Tab-separated table of C-alpha atoms in Angstrom:
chain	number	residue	atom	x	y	z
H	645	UNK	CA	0.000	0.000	0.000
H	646	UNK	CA	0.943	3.500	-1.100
H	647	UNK	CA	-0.049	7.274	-0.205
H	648	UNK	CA	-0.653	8.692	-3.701
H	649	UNK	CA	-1.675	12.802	-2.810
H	650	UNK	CA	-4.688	13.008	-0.276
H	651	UNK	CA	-5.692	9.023	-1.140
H	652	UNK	CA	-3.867	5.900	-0.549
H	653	UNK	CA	-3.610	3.068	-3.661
H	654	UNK	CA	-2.770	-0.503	-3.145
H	655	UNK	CA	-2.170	-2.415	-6.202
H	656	UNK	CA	-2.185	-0.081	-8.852
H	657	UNK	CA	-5.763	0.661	-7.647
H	658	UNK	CA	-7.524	3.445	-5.378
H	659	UNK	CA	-7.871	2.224	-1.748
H	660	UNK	CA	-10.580	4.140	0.180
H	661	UNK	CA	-10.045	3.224	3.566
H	662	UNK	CA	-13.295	1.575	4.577
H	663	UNK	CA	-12.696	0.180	8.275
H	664	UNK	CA	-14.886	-1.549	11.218
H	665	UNK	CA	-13.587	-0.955	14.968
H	666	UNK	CA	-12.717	-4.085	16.556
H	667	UNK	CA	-10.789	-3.223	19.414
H	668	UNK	CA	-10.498	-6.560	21.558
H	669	UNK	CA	-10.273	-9.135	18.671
H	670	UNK	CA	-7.181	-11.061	19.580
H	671	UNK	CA	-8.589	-11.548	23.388
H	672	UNK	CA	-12.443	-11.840	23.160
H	673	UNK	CA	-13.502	-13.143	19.988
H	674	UNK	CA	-12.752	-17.296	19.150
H	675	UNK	CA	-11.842	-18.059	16.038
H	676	UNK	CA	-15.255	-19.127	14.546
H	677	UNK	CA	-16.783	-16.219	15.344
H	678	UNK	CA	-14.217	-14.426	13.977
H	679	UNK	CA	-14.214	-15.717	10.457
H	680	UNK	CA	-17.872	-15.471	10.463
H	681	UNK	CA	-17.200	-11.372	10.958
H	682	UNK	CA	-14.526	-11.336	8.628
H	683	UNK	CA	-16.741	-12.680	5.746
H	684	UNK	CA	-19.873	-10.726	6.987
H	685	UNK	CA	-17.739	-7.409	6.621
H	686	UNK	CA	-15.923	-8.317	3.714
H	687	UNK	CA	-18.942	-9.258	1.813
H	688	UNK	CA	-20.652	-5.473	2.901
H	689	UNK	CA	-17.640	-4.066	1.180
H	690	UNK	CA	-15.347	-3.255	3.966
H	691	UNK	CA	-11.082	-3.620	3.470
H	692	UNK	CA	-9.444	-2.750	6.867
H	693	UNK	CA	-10.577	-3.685	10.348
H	694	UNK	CA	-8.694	-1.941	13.307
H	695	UNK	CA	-7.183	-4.223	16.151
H	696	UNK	CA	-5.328	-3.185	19.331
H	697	UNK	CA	-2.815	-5.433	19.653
H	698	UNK	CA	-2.605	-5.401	23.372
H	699	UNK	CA	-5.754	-5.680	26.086
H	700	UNK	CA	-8.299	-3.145	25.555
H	701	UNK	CA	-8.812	-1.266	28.521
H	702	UNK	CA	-12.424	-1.222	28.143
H	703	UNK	CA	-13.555	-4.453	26.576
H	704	UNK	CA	-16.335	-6.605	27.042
H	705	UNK	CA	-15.717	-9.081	30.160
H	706	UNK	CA	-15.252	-12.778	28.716
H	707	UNK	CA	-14.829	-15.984	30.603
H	708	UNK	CA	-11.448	-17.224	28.949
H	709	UNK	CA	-8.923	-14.778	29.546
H	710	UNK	CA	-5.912	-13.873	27.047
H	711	UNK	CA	-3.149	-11.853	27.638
H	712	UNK	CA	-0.090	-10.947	25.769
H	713	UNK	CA	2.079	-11.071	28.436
H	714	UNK	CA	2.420	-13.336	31.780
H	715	UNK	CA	0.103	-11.399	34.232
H	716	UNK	CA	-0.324	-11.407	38.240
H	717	UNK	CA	-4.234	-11.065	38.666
H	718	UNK	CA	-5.373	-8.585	41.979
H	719	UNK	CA	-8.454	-9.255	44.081
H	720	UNK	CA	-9.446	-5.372	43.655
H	721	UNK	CA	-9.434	-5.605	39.547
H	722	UNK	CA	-6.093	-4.811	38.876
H	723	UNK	CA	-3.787	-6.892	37.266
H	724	UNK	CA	0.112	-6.566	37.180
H	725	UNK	CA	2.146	-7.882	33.157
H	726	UNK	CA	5.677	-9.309	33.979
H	727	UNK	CA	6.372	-6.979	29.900
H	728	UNK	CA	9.512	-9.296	29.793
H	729	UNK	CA	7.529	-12.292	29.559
H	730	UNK	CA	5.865	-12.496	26.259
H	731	UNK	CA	2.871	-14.846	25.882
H	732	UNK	CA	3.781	-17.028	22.636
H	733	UNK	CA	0.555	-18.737	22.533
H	734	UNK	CA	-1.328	-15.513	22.554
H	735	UNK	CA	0.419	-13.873	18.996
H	736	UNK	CA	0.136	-17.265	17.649
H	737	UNK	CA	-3.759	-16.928	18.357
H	738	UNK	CA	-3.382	-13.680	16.947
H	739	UNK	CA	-1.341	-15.063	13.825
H	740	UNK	CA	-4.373	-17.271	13.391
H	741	UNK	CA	-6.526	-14.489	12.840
H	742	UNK	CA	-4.766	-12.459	10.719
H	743	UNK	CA	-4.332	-15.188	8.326
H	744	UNK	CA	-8.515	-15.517	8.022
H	745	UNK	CA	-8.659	-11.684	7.465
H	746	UNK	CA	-5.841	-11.952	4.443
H	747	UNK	CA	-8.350	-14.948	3.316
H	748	UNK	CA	-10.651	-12.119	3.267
H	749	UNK	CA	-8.765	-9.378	1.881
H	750	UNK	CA	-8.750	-7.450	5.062
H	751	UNK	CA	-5.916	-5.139	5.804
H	752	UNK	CA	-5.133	-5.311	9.445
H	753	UNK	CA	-4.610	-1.536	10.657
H	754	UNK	CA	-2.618	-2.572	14.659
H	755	UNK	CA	-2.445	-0.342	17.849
H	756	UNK	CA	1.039	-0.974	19.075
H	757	UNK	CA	0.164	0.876	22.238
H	758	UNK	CA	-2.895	2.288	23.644
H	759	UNK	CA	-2.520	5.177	25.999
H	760	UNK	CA	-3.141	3.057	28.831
H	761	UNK	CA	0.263	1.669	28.985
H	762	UNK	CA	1.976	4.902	28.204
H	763	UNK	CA	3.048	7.148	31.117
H	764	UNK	CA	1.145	10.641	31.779
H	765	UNK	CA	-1.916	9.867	29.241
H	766	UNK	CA	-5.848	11.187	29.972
H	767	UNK	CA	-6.228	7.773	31.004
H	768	UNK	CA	-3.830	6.964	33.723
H	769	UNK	CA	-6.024	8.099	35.995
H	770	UNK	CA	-8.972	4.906	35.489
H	771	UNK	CA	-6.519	2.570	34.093
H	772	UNK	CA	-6.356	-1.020	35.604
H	773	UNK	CA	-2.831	-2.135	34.387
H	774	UNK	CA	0.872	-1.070	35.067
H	775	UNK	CA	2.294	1.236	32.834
H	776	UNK	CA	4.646	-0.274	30.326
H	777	UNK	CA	8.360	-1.047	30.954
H	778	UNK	CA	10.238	0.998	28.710
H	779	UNK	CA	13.579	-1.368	29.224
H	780	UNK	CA	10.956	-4.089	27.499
H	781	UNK	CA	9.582	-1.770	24.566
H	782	UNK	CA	11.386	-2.471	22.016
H	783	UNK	CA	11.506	-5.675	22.210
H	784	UNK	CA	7.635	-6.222	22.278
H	785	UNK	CA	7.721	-3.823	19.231
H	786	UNK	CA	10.068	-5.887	17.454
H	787	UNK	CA	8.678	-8.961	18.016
H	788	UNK	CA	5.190	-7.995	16.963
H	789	UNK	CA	6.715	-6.051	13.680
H	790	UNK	CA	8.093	-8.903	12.812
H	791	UNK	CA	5.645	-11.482	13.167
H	792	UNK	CA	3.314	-9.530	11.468
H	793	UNK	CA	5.294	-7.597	9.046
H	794	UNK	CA	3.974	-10.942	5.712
H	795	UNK	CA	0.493	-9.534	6.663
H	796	UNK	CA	0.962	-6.604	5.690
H	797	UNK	CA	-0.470	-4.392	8.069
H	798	UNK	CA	-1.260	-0.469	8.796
H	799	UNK	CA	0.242	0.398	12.105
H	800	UNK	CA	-1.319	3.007	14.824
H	801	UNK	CA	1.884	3.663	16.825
H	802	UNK	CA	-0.598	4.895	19.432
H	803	UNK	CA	-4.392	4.106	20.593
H	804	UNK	CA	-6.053	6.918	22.101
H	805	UNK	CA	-3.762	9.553	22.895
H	806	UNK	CA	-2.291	12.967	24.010
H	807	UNK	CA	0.540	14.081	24.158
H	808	UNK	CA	1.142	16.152	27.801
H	809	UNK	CA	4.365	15.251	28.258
H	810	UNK	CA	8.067	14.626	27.326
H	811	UNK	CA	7.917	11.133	29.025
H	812	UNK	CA	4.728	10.327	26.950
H	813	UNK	CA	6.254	11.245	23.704
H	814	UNK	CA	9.424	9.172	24.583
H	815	UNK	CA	7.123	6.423	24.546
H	816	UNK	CA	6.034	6.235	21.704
H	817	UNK	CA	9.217	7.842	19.757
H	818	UNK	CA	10.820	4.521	20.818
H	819	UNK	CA	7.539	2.470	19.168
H	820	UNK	CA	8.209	4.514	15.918
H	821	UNK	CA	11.638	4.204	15.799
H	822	UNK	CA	11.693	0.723	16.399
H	823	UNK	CA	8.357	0.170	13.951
H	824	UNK	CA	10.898	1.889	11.346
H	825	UNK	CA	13.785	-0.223	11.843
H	826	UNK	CA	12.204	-3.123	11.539
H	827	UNK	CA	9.257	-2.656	8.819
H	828	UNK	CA	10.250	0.398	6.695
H	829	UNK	CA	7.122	-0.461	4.370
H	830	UNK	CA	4.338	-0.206	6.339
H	831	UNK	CA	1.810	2.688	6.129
H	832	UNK	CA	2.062	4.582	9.760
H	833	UNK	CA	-0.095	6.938	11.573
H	834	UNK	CA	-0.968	7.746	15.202
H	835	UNK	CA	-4.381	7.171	16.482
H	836	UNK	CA	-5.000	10.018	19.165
H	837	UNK	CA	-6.933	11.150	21.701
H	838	UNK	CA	-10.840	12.558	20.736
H	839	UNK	CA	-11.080	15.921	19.276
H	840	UNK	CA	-7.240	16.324	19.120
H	841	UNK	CA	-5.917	18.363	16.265
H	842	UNK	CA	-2.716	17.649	16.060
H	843	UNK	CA	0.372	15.618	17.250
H	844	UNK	CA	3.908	16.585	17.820
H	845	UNK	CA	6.242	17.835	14.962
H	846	UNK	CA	8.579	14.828	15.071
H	847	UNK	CA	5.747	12.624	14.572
H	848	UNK	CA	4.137	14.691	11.664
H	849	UNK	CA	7.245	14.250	9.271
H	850	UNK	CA	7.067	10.766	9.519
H	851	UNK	CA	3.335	9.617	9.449
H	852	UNK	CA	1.730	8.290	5.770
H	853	UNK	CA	-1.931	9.852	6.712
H	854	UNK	CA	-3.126	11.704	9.780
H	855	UNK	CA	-5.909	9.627	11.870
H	856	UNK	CA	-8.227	11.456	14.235
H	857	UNK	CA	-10.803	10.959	15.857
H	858	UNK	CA	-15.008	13.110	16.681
H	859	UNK	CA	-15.287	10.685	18.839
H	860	UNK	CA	-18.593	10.181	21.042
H	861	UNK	CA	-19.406	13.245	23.250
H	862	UNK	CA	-22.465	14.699	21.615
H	863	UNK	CA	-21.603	18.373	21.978
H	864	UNK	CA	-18.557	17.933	20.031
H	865	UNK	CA	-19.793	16.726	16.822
H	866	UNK	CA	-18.973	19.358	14.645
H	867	UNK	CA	-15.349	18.235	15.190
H	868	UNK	CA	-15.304	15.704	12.288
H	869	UNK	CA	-15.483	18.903	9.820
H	870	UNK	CA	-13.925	21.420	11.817
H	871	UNK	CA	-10.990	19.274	12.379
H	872	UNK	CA	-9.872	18.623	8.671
H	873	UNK	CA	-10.856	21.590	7.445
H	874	UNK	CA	-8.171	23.631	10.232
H	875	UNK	CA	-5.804	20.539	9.682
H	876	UNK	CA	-6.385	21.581	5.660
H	877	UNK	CA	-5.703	24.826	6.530
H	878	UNK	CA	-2.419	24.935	8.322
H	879	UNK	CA	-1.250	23.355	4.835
H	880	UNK	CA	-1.316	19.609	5.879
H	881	UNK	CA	-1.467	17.604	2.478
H	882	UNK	CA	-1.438	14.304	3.898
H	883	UNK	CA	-4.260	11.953	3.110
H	884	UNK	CA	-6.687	12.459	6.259
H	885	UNK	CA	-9.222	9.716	8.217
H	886	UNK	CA	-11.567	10.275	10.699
H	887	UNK	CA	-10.942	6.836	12.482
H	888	UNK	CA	-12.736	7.392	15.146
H	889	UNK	CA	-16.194	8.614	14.843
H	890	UNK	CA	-19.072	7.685	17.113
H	891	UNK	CA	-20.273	4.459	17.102
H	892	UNK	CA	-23.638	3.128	16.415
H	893	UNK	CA	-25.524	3.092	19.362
H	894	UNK	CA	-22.792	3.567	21.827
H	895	UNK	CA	-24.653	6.002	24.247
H	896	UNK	CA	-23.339	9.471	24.281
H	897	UNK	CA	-19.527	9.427	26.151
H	898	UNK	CA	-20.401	10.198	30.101
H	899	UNK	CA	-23.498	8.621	29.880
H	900	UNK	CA	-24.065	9.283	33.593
H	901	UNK	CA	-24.342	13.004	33.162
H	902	UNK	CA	-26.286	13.069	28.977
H	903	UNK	CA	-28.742	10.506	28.004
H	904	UNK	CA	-29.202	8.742	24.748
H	905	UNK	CA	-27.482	6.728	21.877
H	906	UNK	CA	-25.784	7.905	18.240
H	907	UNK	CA	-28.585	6.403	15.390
H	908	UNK	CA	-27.711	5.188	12.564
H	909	UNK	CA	-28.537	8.790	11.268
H	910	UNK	CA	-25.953	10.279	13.405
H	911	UNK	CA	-23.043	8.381	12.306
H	912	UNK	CA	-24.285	8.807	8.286
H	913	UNK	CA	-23.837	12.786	9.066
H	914	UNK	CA	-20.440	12.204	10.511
H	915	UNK	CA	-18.977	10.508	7.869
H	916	UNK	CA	-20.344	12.789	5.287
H	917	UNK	CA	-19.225	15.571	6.885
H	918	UNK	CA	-15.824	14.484	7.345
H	919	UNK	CA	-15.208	13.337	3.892
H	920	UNK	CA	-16.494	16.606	2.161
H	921	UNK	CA	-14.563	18.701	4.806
H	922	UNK	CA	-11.120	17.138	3.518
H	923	UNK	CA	-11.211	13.442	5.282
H	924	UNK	CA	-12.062	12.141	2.221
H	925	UNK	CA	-9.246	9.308	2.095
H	926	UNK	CA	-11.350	7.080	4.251
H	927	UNK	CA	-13.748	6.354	6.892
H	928	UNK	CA	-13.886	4.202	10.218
H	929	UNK	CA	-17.490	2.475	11.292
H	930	UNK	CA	-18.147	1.488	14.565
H	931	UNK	CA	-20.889	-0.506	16.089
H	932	UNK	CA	-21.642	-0.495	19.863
H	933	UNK	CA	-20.465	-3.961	20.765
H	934	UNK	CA	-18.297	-5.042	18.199
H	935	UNK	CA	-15.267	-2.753	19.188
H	936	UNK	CA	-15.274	-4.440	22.653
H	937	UNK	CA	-17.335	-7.465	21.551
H	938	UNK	CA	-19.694	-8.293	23.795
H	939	UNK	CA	-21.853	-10.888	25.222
H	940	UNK	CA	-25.357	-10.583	26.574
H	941	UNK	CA	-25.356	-10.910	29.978
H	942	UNK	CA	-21.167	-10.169	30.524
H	943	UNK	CA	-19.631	-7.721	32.550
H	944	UNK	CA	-18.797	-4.464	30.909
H	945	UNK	CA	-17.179	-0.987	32.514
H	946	UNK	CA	-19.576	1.499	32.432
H	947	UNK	CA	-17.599	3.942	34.379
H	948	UNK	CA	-14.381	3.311	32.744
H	949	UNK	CA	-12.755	5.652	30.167
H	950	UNK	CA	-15.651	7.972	29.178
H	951	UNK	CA	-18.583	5.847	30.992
H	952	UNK	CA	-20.541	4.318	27.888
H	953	UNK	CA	-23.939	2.939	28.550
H	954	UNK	CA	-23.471	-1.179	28.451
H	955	UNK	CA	-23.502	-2.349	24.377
H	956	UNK	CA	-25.582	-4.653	22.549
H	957	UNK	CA	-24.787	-8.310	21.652
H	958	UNK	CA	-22.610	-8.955	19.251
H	959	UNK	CA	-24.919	-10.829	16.864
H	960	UNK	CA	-27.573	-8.014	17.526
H	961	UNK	CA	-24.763	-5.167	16.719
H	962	UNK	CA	-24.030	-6.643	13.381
H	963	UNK	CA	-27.089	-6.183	12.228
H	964	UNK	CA	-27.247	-2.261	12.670
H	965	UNK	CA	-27.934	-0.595	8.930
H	966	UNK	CA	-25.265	1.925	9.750
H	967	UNK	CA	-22.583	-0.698	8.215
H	968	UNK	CA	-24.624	-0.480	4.989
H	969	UNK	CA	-24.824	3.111	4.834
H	970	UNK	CA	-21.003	3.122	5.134
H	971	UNK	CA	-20.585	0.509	2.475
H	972	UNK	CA	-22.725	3.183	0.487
H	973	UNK	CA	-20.657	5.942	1.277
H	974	UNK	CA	-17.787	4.025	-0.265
H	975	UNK	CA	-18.934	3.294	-3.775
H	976	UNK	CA	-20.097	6.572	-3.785
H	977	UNK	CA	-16.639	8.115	-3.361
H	978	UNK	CA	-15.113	5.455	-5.877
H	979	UNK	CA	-17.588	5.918	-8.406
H	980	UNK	CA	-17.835	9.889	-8.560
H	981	UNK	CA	-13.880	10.069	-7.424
H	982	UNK	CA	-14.750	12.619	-4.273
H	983	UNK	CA	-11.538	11.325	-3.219
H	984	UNK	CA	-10.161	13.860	-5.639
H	985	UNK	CA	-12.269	16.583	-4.346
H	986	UNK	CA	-11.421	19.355	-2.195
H	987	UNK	CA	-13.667	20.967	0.574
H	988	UNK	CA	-15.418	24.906	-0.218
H	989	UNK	CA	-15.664	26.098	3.129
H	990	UNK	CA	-18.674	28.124	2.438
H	991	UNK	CA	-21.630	28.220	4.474
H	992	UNK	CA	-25.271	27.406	2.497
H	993	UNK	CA	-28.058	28.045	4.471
H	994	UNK	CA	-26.378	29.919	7.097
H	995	UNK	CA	-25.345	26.471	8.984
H	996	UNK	CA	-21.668	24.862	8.705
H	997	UNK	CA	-23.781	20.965	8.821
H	998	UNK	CA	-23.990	21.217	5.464
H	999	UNK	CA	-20.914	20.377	3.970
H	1000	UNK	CA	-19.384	20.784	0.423
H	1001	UNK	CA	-16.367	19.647	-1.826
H	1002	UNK	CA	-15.149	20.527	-5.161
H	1003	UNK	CA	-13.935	18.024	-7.953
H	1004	UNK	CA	-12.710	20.251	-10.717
H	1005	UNK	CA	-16.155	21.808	-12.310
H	1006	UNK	CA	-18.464	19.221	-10.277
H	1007	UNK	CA	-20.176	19.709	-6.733
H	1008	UNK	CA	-20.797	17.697	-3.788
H	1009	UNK	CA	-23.360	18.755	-1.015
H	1010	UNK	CA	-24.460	17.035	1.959
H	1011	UNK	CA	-27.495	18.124	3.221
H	1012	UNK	CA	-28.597	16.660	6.490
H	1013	UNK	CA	-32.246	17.637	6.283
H	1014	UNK	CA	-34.229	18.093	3.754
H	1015	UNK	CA	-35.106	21.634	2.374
H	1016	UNK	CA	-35.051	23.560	-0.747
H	1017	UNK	CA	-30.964	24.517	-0.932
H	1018	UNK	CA	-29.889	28.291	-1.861
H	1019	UNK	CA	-26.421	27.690	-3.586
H	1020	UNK	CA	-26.254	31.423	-4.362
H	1021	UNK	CA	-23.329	31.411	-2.296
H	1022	UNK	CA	-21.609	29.625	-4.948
H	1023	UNK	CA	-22.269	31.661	-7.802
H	1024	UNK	CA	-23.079	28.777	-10.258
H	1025	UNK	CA	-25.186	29.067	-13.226
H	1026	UNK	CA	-27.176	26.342	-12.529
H	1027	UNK	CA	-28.895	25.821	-16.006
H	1028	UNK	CA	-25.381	24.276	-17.287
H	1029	UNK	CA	-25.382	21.511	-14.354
H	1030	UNK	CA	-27.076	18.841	-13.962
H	1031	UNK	CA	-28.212	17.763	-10.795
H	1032	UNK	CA	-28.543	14.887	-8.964
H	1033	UNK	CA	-29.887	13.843	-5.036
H	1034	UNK	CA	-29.265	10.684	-4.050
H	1035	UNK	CA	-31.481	9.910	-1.087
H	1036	UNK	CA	-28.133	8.468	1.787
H	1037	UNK	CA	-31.120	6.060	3.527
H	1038	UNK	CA	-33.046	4.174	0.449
H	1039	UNK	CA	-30.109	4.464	-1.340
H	1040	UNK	CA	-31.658	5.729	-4.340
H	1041	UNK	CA	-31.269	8.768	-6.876
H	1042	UNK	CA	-33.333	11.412	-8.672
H	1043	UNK	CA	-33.131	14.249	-11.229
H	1044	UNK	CA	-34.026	17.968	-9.524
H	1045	UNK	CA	-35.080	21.007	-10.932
H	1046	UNK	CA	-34.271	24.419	-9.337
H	1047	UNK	CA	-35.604	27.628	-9.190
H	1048	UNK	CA	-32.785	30.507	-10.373
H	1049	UNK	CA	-30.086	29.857	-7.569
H	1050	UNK	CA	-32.856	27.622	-5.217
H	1051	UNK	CA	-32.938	23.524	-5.798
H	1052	UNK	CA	-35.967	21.852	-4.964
H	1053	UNK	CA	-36.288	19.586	-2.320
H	1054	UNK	CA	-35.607	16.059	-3.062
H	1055	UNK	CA	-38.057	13.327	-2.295
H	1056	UNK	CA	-36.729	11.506	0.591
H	1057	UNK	CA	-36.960	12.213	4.252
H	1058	UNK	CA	-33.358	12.588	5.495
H	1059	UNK	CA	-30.178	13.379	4.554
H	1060	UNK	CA	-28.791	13.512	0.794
H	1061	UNK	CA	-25.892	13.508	-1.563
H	1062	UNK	CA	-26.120	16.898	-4.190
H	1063	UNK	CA	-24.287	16.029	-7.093
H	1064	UNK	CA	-23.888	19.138	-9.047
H	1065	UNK	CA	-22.170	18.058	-12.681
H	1066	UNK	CA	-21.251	20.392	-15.175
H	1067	UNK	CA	-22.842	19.431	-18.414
H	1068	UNK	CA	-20.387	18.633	-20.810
């Protein structure tokens, strides 16, 4: 895999990053189950699930425990890893697995380390686990690099992160230097900390696309646009990925203090918005109880991290329609190349929801509710375009007329695709 401009290509071919969160694969989920998912997802049209290589701090509880390293269980929760001692059995497990995904043309993209083994981090504060031994670093980095390097993977030096101090970045400079030394081919990025903007300079120079994440507090939403478009902005040409953006039905983060649950139409405006706004390289999904994969009836942290509400079953989480409508999103950026496109940051309708992009003379508008659309802002003759709504939810298209610099309303009842083509 390659970064070609804003996009990546593998093969000679366009690769629109088209992921599904799995956090906790290579400790909760058996190896049945596992190539049922892989085909399910494959099949929708997805190419890249993301895996944290280590323990999720916040997984699902399960009654067969795996760990990566030899561990000294507490009576209060807490457990203790001997980082020396690494668990051969468990990255054989793990081998396992990423030998059905490659049966299944699945990219792995890896957290080497979440924050929760780095020193310093937002979490340390709720984390269950020692920190990581930095005298055993790199050689868990190498060891995994290298066992893994013949599958080819994308590696997240980082899960979850900030950056707050010198000690934390030495953590994870010694993960990328090590990553380096030993697989000079993979694609790298960092996968940081919700609603961060940025990462530090050293890391910047060396990363093939910059991840971020919207995350899942609802009254920071608007960050999947406002965050490419400043990262756009400061000049950053690096193919961008919101991989992070709230989950289906996961319940709003702090769940104590804000009831309710993202719908399927919530995450369908996220993803638009970020890939008109200049995230248009790819797109994570993320179902509430397939990243931690969980049982009915199993433990899971409520309070931990940012307190989500418990998840569904696994079996009932794969069936949310949000999967589809991310599947959609995908041939539509193949098929009318928006991965080419570049965002207009100007406001229709007085509101920065709706979002547009630019492919040479063609348009693309999201519109998140229905209305007749005012495009005078854009100063298009709209007699030499054709254009076309395609209705996000039925997944069907029409023809609209307009009305000087107005455009009808289309006939669905949520959100829509504008595709404003210059007749040629």
């Amino acid at each position: 895999m390659e970064v070609k401009d804003q996009y990546l290509m593998k093969n000679g071919e366009v690769f629109f990053y088209l992921a599904d969160t799995c956090w906790s694969a290579f400790t909760n989920i058996e190896l049945d189950e596992w190539e049922s998912y892989c085909q399910f997802r494959q099949k929708q049209g997805y190419n890249v699930i993301q895996i944290n290589v280590l323990r999720q701090w916040d997984a699902s509880h399960i009654s067969i425990r795996r760990d990566p390293f030899e561990v000294t269980l507490l009576d209060d929760g807490h457990y203790i890893y001997d980082y020396q001692n690494i668990h051969e059995d468990y990255f054989d497990r793990a081998e396992k697995m990423l030998e059905i995904m490659r049966k299944y043309h699945l990219t792995p993209a890896l957290v080497l380390l979440w924050a929760n083994y780095v020193s310093d981090t937002w979490t340390n504060p709720m984390i269950m686990n020692n920190l990581f031994n930095k005298a055993y670093l790199i050689n868990y980095v190498k060891y995994v690099v290298k066992r893994f390097q013949k599958y080819e993977p994308i590696y997240f030096v980082s899960g979850d992160t900030d950056f707050p101090t010198l000690q934390t970045i030495e953590y994870y400079q010694i993960v990328l230097d090590t990553l380096k030394k030993y697989d000079k081919e993979s694609l790298v990025s960092f996968h940081i900390k919700g609603r961060l903007d940025e990462i530090p300079e050293q890391f910047l120079k060396r990363i093939d696309f910059f991840s971020y994440q919207s995350g899942h507090n609802k009254n920071y939403q608007n960050t999947a646009f406002t965050i490419p478009q400043k990262l756009r902005q400061k000049g950053i040409k690096l193919p961008i990925i919101n991989t992070e953006p709230c989950y289906e039905q996961i319940s709003y983060s702090h769940s104590c203090h804000e009831f309710g649950r993202f719908s399927r139409e919530d995450i369908r405006k996220i993803a638009w918005q970020s890939i008109l706004s200049g995230a248009n390289a790819g797109i994570t999904y993320g179902a509430h109880g397939i990243w931690s994969w969980h049982h009915k009836g199993e433990n899971f942290g409520v309070h931990t991290g940012e307190g989500f509400d418990v998840p569904f079953d696994v079996l009932t989480a794969l069936t949310f329609q949000g999967a589809y409508d991310y599947a959609f999103l995908k041939q539509l950026v193949l098929k009318y190349q928006i991965y080419l496109s570049h965002p207009v940051n100007i406001e229709l309708m007085h509101t920065p929801l709706i979002r547009i992009s630019q492919k040479d003379n063609d348009y693309f508008i999201y519109l998140p509710c229905n209305t007749e659309l005012d495009v005078s802002c854009l100063n298009l003759n709209l007699s030499q375009y054709t254009i076309t709504a395609i209705d996000l939810e039925k997944q069907t298209s029409e023809t609209l007329k307009h009305h000087n610099q107005v455009i009808e309303m289309h006939s669905g009842q949520k959100d829509a695709l504008y595709i404003l083509s210059l007749k040629r």
